[in-house]
mmCIF file of C-alpha atoms in Angstrom:
data_model
loop_
_atom_site.group_PDB
_atom_site.id
_atom_site.type_symbol
_atom_site.label_atom_id
_atom_site.label_comp_id
_atom_site.label_asym_id
_atom_site.label_seq_id
_atom_site.Cartn_x
_atom_site.Cartn_y
_atom_site.Cartn_z
ATOM 1 C CA LYS D 548 -19.839 -133.288 -92.073
ATOM 2 C CA ASN D 549 -17.462 -131.696 -93.400
ATOM 3 C CA GLU D 550 -13.563 -131.783 -91.683
ATOM 4 C CA VAL D 551 -14.351 -127.637 -90.527
ATOM 5 C CA GLU D 552 -17.375 -127.138 -88.871
ATOM 6 C CA GLN D 553 -18.243 -123.837 -87.508
ATOM 7 C CA SER D 554 -21.088 -122.185 -85.410
ATOM 8 C CA PRO D 555 -23.143 -120.063 -84.941
ATOM 9 C CA GLN D 556 -23.788 -119.629 -89.276
ATOM 10 C CA ASN D 557 -25.246 -116.728 -88.353
ATOM 11 C CA LEU D 558 -25.701 -114.900 -85.578
ATOM 12 C CA THR D 559 -26.522 -111.052 -84.734
ATOM 13 C CA ALA D 560 -25.247 -109.191 -81.625
ATOM 14 C CA GLN D 561 -25.617 -105.143 -79.828
ATOM 15 C CA GLU D 562 -22.951 -103.476 -80.689
ATOM 16 C CA GLY D 563 -20.803 -104.193 -77.035
ATOM 17 C CA GLU D 564 -21.973 -107.308 -76.947
ATOM 18 C CA PHE D 565 -18.603 -109.744 -76.227
ATOM 19 C CA ILE D 566 -19.024 -112.318 -78.998
ATOM 20 C CA THR D 567 -17.352 -116.318 -79.879
ATOM 21 C CA ILE D 568 -17.490 -117.876 -83.297
ATOM 22 C CA ASN D 569 -16.500 -121.364 -82.406
ATOM 23 C CA CYS D 570 -14.752 -123.792 -85.114
ATOM 24 C CA SER D 571 -14.174 -127.244 -84.478
ATOM 25 C CA TYR D 572 -11.915 -129.578 -86.319
ATOM 26 C CA SER D 573 -12.140 -133.242 -87.148
ATOM 27 C CA VAL D 574 -8.747 -133.780 -88.964
ATOM 28 C CA GLY D 575 -4.907 -133.320 -87.495
ATOM 29 C CA ILE D 576 -3.588 -130.074 -88.294
ATOM 30 C CA SER D 577 -0.655 -128.378 -88.052
ATOM 31 C CA ALA D 578 -1.982 -123.776 -87.525
ATOM 32 C CA LEU D 579 -5.328 -122.485 -88.198
ATOM 33 C CA HIS D 580 -6.607 -120.022 -89.614
ATOM 34 C CA TRP D 581 -9.182 -117.151 -89.346
ATOM 35 C CA LEU D 582 -10.027 -115.003 -92.209
ATOM 36 C CA GLN D 583 -12.324 -112.613 -91.934
ATOM 37 C CA GLN D 584 -14.519 -111.446 -95.188
ATOM 38 C CA HIS D 585 -15.974 -108.174 -95.424
ATOM 39 C CA PRO D 586 -19.087 -107.846 -97.167
ATOM 40 C CA GLY D 587 -17.599 -105.315 -100.210
ATOM 41 C CA GLY D 588 -16.204 -109.249 -100.371
ATOM 42 C CA GLY D 589 -11.607 -108.192 -99.101
ATOM 43 C CA ILE D 590 -10.408 -111.713 -97.714
ATOM 44 C CA VAL D 591 -8.302 -110.164 -94.211
ATOM 45 C CA SER D 592 -6.009 -111.951 -92.470
ATOM 46 C CA LEU D 593 -6.410 -112.136 -88.442
ATOM 47 C CA PHE D 594 -4.726 -115.282 -86.532
ATOM 48 C CA MET D 595 -3.544 -117.602 -87.550
ATOM 49 C CA LEU D 596 -2.481 -120.267 -83.645
ATOM 50 C CA SER D 597 -0.914 -123.558 -83.502
ATOM 51 C CA SER D 598 -1.378 -123.454 -80.178
ATOM 52 C CA GLY D 599 -2.522 -121.158 -77.381
ATOM 53 C CA LYS D 600 -4.362 -117.965 -77.611
ATOM 54 C CA LYS D 601 -3.302 -114.712 -79.511
ATOM 55 C CA LYS D 602 -4.793 -111.615 -79.160
ATOM 56 C CA HIS D 603 -5.341 -108.143 -82.021
ATOM 57 C CA GLY D 604 -7.124 -105.047 -80.521
ATOM 58 C CA ARG D 605 -10.676 -106.229 -79.371
ATOM 59 C CA LEU D 606 -9.481 -110.010 -81.087
ATOM 60 C CA ILE D 607 -7.896 -113.154 -79.113
ATOM 61 C CA ALA D 608 -8.654 -116.470 -80.514
ATOM 62 C CA THR D 609 -8.057 -119.582 -78.383
ATOM 63 C CA ILE D 610 -6.934 -123.139 -79.978
ATOM 64 C CA ASN D 611 -7.443 -126.407 -77.729
ATOM 65 C CA ILE D 612 -5.653 -128.756 -79.878
ATOM 66 C CA GLN D 613 -6.514 -132.127 -78.130
ATOM 67 C CA GLU D 614 -9.661 -131.259 -78.433
ATOM 68 C CA LYS D 615 -9.817 -130.067 -81.883
ATOM 69 C CA HIS D 616 -10.991 -127.369 -80.769
ATOM 70 C CA SER D 617 -10.902 -122.705 -81.626
ATOM 71 C CA SER D 618 -12.669 -120.062 -80.827
ATOM 72 C CA LEU D 619 -12.842 -116.165 -81.808
ATOM 73 C CA HIS D 620 -13.388 -113.926 -79.396
ATOM 74 C CA ILE D 621 -14.738 -109.963 -80.014
ATOM 75 C CA THR D 622 -15.256 -107.901 -76.725
ATOM 76 C CA ALA D 623 -16.317 -104.236 -77.045
ATOM 77 C CA SER D 624 -18.517 -105.600 -80.713
ATOM 78 C CA HIS D 625 -19.107 -103.073 -82.629
ATOM 79 C CA PRO D 626 -20.635 -102.379 -86.049
ATOM 80 C CA ARG D 627 -17.983 -102.345 -88.300
ATOM 81 C CA ASP D 628 -16.701 -105.695 -86.893
ATOM 82 C CA SER D 629 -19.772 -106.641 -89.115
ATOM 83 C CA ALA D 630 -18.388 -109.984 -91.678
ATOM 84 C CA VAL D 631 -18.501 -113.439 -92.286
ATOM 85 C CA TYR D 632 -15.662 -115.229 -90.134
ATOM 86 C CA ILE D 633 -14.466 -117.987 -91.307
ATOM 87 C CA CYS D 634 -11.187 -120.998 -89.417
ATOM 88 C CA ALA D 635 -8.984 -122.570 -91.825
ATOM 89 C CA VAL D 636 -6.354 -125.428 -91.499
ATOM 90 C CA ARG D 637 -3.549 -126.805 -92.714
ATOM 91 C CA GLY D 638 -3.650 -130.666 -92.253
ATOM 92 C CA TYR D 639 -0.389 -132.209 -91.375
ATOM 93 C CA GLY D 640 0.747 -135.586 -93.823
ATOM 94 C CA GLY D 641 -0.747 -135.642 -97.374
ATOM 95 C CA ALA D 642 -3.298 -132.587 -97.000
ATOM 96 C CA THR D 643 -0.273 -130.688 -95.482
ATOM 97 C CA ASN D 644 -0.008 -127.916 -97.880
ATOM 98 C CA LYS D 645 -4.146 -128.101 -98.477
ATOM 99 C CA LEU D 646 -5.903 -125.563 -96.565
ATOM 100 C CA ILE D 647 -9.418 -126.715 -95.398
ATOM 101 C CA PHE D 648 -11.858 -123.543 -94.852
ATOM 102 C CA GLY D 649 -15.023 -124.115 -92.172
ATOM 103 C CA THR D 650 -18.468 -121.772 -94.409
ATOM 104 C CA GLY D 651 -18.536 -119.299 -92.280
ATOM 105 C CA THR D 652 -20.027 -117.101 -89.399
ATOM 106 C CA LEU D 653 -21.995 -114.242 -90.459
ATOM 107 C CA LEU D 654 -22.069 -110.916 -88.099
ATOM 108 C CA ALA D 655 -23.684 -108.370 -88.014
ATOM 109 C CA VAL D 656 -24.136 -106.538 -85.454
ATOM 110 C CA GLN D 657 -26.526 -104.061 -84.586
ATOM 111 C CA PRO D 658 -26.031 -100.359 -83.369
ATOM 112 C CA ASP L 983 -4.351 -101.817 -98.918
ATOM 113 C CA SER L 984 -2.813 -105.578 -98.352
ATOM 114 C CA GLY L 985 -0.875 -105.165 -101.506
ATOM 115 C CA VAL L 986 -1.727 -107.803 -103.714
ATOM 116 C CA THR L 987 -3.572 -106.410 -106.621
ATOM 117 C CA GLN L 988 -5.943 -108.059 -108.957
ATOM 118 C CA THR L 989 -6.470 -107.833 -112.508
ATOM 119 C CA PRO L 990 -8.858 -107.837 -113.703
ATOM 120 C CA LYS L 991 -11.758 -107.039 -111.070
ATOM 121 C CA HIS L 992 -14.492 -108.423 -113.590
ATOM 122 C CA LEU L 993 -14.809 -110.663 -116.054
ATOM 123 C CA ILE L 994 -17.809 -111.577 -118.009
ATOM 124 C CA THR L 995 -17.610 -114.312 -120.827
ATOM 125 C CA ALA L 996 -19.338 -116.959 -122.036
ATOM 126 C CA THR L 997 -19.016 -121.265 -121.810
ATOM 127 C CA GLY L 998 -15.773 -122.748 -123.357
ATOM 128 C CA GLN L 999 -14.455 -120.160 -123.434
ATOM 129 C CA ARG L 1000 -10.878 -119.463 -121.801
ATOM 130 C CA VAL L 1001 -10.036 -115.855 -119.024
ATOM 131 C CA THR L 1002 -6.947 -115.522 -117.413
ATOM 132 C CA LEU L 1003 -6.584 -113.905 -114.538
ATOM 133 C CA ARG L 1004 -3.562 -112.122 -112.566
ATOM 134 C CA CYS L 1005 -1.709 -110.783 -109.001
ATOM 135 C CA SER L 1006 1.148 -109.668 -108.155
ATOM 136 C CA PRO L 1007 2.211 -110.290 -104.926
ATOM 137 C CA ARG L 1008 3.100 -107.914 -101.320
ATOM 138 C CA SER L 1009 6.491 -106.380 -102.941
ATOM 139 C CA GLY L 1010 9.909 -109.059 -101.038
ATOM 140 C CA ASP L 1011 6.532 -111.785 -101.478
ATOM 141 C CA LEU L 1012 7.912 -115.542 -102.662
ATOM 142 C CA SER L 1013 4.758 -117.912 -102.593
ATOM 143 C CA VAL L 1014 1.278 -116.761 -103.965
ATOM 144 C CA TYR L 1015 -1.848 -118.373 -103.024
ATOM 145 C CA TRP L 1016 -5.351 -118.779 -105.660
ATOM 146 C CA TYR L 1017 -8.618 -119.672 -104.098
ATOM 147 C CA GLN L 1018 -11.849 -119.380 -105.487
ATOM 148 C CA GLN L 1019 -14.988 -118.897 -103.506
ATOM 149 C CA SER L 1020 -18.137 -120.401 -105.124
ATOM 150 C CA LEU L 1021 -21.644 -119.997 -103.774
ATOM 151 C CA ASP L 1022 -22.257 -123.323 -103.248
ATOM 152 C CA GLN L 1023 -18.438 -124.559 -102.472
ATOM 153 C CA GLY L 1024 -17.507 -121.612 -100.504
ATOM 154 C CA LEU L 1025 -14.077 -120.838 -99.561
ATOM 155 C CA GLN L 1026 -11.237 -123.167 -101.855
ATOM 156 C CA PHE L 1027 -8.019 -123.419 -102.430
ATOM 157 C CA LEU L 1028 -6.122 -124.187 -105.667
ATOM 158 C CA ILE L 1029 -2.543 -124.220 -105.990
ATOM 159 C CA GLN L 1030 0.990 -122.254 -104.417
ATOM 160 C CA TYR L 1031 3.349 -121.104 -105.731
ATOM 161 C CA TYR L 1032 6.627 -120.490 -104.851
ATOM 162 C CA ASN L 1033 9.907 -118.395 -106.109
ATOM 163 C CA GLY L 1034 8.588 -120.518 -109.264
ATOM 164 C CA GLU L 1035 7.389 -123.351 -108.843
ATOM 165 C CA GLU L 1036 4.391 -125.126 -107.779
ATOM 166 C CA ARG L 1037 4.623 -126.587 -104.687
ATOM 167 C CA ALA L 1038 0.121 -127.011 -103.166
ATOM 168 C CA LYS L 1039 -1.906 -128.071 -105.222
ATOM 169 C CA GLY L 1040 -5.242 -128.485 -103.486
ATOM 170 C CA ASN L 1041 -8.914 -129.114 -105.313
ATOM 171 C CA ILE L 1042 -8.067 -127.400 -108.567
ATOM 172 C CA LEU L 1043 -9.992 -128.961 -111.656
ATOM 173 C CA GLU L 1044 -7.210 -129.779 -115.294
ATOM 174 C CA ARG L 1045 -9.392 -127.168 -117.519
ATOM 175 C CA PHE L 1046 -7.503 -124.129 -114.406
ATOM 176 C CA SER L 1047 -3.756 -124.091 -114.836
ATOM 177 C CA ALA L 1048 -1.768 -121.772 -113.198
ATOM 178 C CA GLN L 1049 2.454 -120.521 -112.622
ATOM 179 C CA GLN L 1050 4.839 -117.796 -111.517
ATOM 180 C CA PHE L 1051 7.165 -116.109 -113.917
ATOM 181 C CA PRO L 1052 10.142 -114.323 -112.219
ATOM 182 C CA ASP L 1053 8.674 -110.839 -110.719
ATOM 183 C CA LEU L 1054 6.842 -112.994 -108.899
ATOM 184 C CA HIS L 1055 3.810 -112.538 -110.347
ATOM 185 C CA SER L 1056 1.240 -114.806 -111.198
ATOM 186 C CA GLU L 1057 -0.810 -115.933 -113.650
ATOM 187 C CA LEU L 1058 -3.776 -118.637 -113.878
ATOM 188 C CA ASN L 1059 -5.530 -119.007 -116.528
ATOM 189 C CA LEU L 1060 -8.576 -121.219 -116.994
ATOM 190 C CA SER L 1061 -9.972 -122.816 -119.835
ATOM 191 C CA SER L 1062 -13.419 -124.564 -122.005
ATOM 192 C CA LEU L 1063 -15.633 -122.490 -118.829
ATOM 193 C CA GLU L 1064 -18.559 -123.686 -117.314
ATOM 194 C CA LEU L 1065 -21.144 -122.053 -115.346
ATOM 195 C CA GLY L 1066 -19.842 -123.450 -112.373
ATOM 196 C CA ASP L 1067 -17.281 -121.700 -112.635
ATOM 197 C CA SER L 1068 -18.470 -118.216 -111.465
ATOM 198 C CA ALA L 1069 -17.429 -117.772 -108.383
ATOM 199 C CA LEU L 1070 -15.072 -115.065 -106.800
ATOM 200 C CA TYR L 1071 -11.103 -115.878 -107.105
ATOM 201 C CA PHE L 1072 -8.795 -114.465 -104.884
ATOM 202 C CA CYS L 1073 -5.607 -115.027 -104.476
ATOM 203 C CA ALA L 1074 -2.670 -114.280 -101.572
ATOM 204 C CA SER L 1075 0.532 -113.609 -100.829
ATOM 205 C CA SER L 1076 3.255 -114.836 -98.397
ATOM 206 C CA SER L 1077 6.993 -114.421 -96.982
ATOM 207 C CA LEU L 1078 7.014 -117.753 -96.353
ATOM 208 C CA LEU L 1079 6.801 -121.401 -97.830
ATOM 209 C CA GLY L 1080 4.584 -123.187 -95.584
ATOM 210 C CA LEU L 1081 0.734 -122.495 -95.480
ATOM 211 C CA GLY L 1082 1.235 -121.706 -91.875
ATOM 212 C CA ASP L 1083 2.309 -117.791 -91.929
ATOM 213 C CA THR L 1084 -0.013 -115.070 -92.480
ATOM 214 C CA GLN L 1085 -1.729 -114.805 -96.226
ATOM 215 C CA TYR L 1086 -2.418 -111.606 -97.645
ATOM 216 C CA PHE L 1087 -5.594 -111.605 -99.583
ATOM 217 C CA GLY L 1088 -6.161 -109.627 -102.815
ATOM 218 C CA PRO L 1089 -8.909 -107.832 -103.695
ATOM 219 C CA GLY L 1090 -9.791 -110.574 -105.713
ATOM 220 C CA THR L 1091 -11.385 -111.112 -109.671
ATOM 221 C CA ARG L 1092 -15.421 -111.641 -109.882
ATOM 222 C CA LEU L 1093 -15.701 -114.411 -113.288
ATOM 223 C CA THR L 1094 -19.151 -114.664 -114.419
ATOM 224 C CA VAL L 1095 -19.760 -117.933 -117.513
ATOM 225 C CA LEU L 1096 -23.272 -117.420 -118.928
#
């Protein structure tokens, strides 16, 4: 079992829909990142969370440390949101400086 | 544009060869991270440098090495290349030391080993 699991693996939505991507992890963490990778390959860091909730434009990220779970929400989705969304966690102790990545969620937003 | 540059964009080479990938961080960023993204392994953290010193190591093979120079640019050296080393190699930079801060990614170098 992977230490970082994302669901769903693939997601197709209609423009305007509210989208949720989930990330669950099995290790203790000090921070969680959400990344976006566009079809051309470029990666953009969207959020870094250690607790609570962060919002940037139409994107909202939440984390529940006790439940070891994070969600990325996209409101009023648009075709330009089509990308792979990757969750990554930073551990504690011996794994403090290692980032562990999920396998990503491929999102396609249709007009 | 993240401000992180990587060269070359594409690299095609043969098994057994050695290549060097180069990364220039954003102006003022002291931390540089290297990542490998392959089809079967996904995205993996390789190594981090901070102000010229190695600070964290991930799943980096012994055939791979990296360094960060006084001007803060970094190079990732891959030797005795194997077919399985074909991947996208990303460099990222951040201003702080910890992996918990925002990282800015370069466009990547696509390595193909034939």
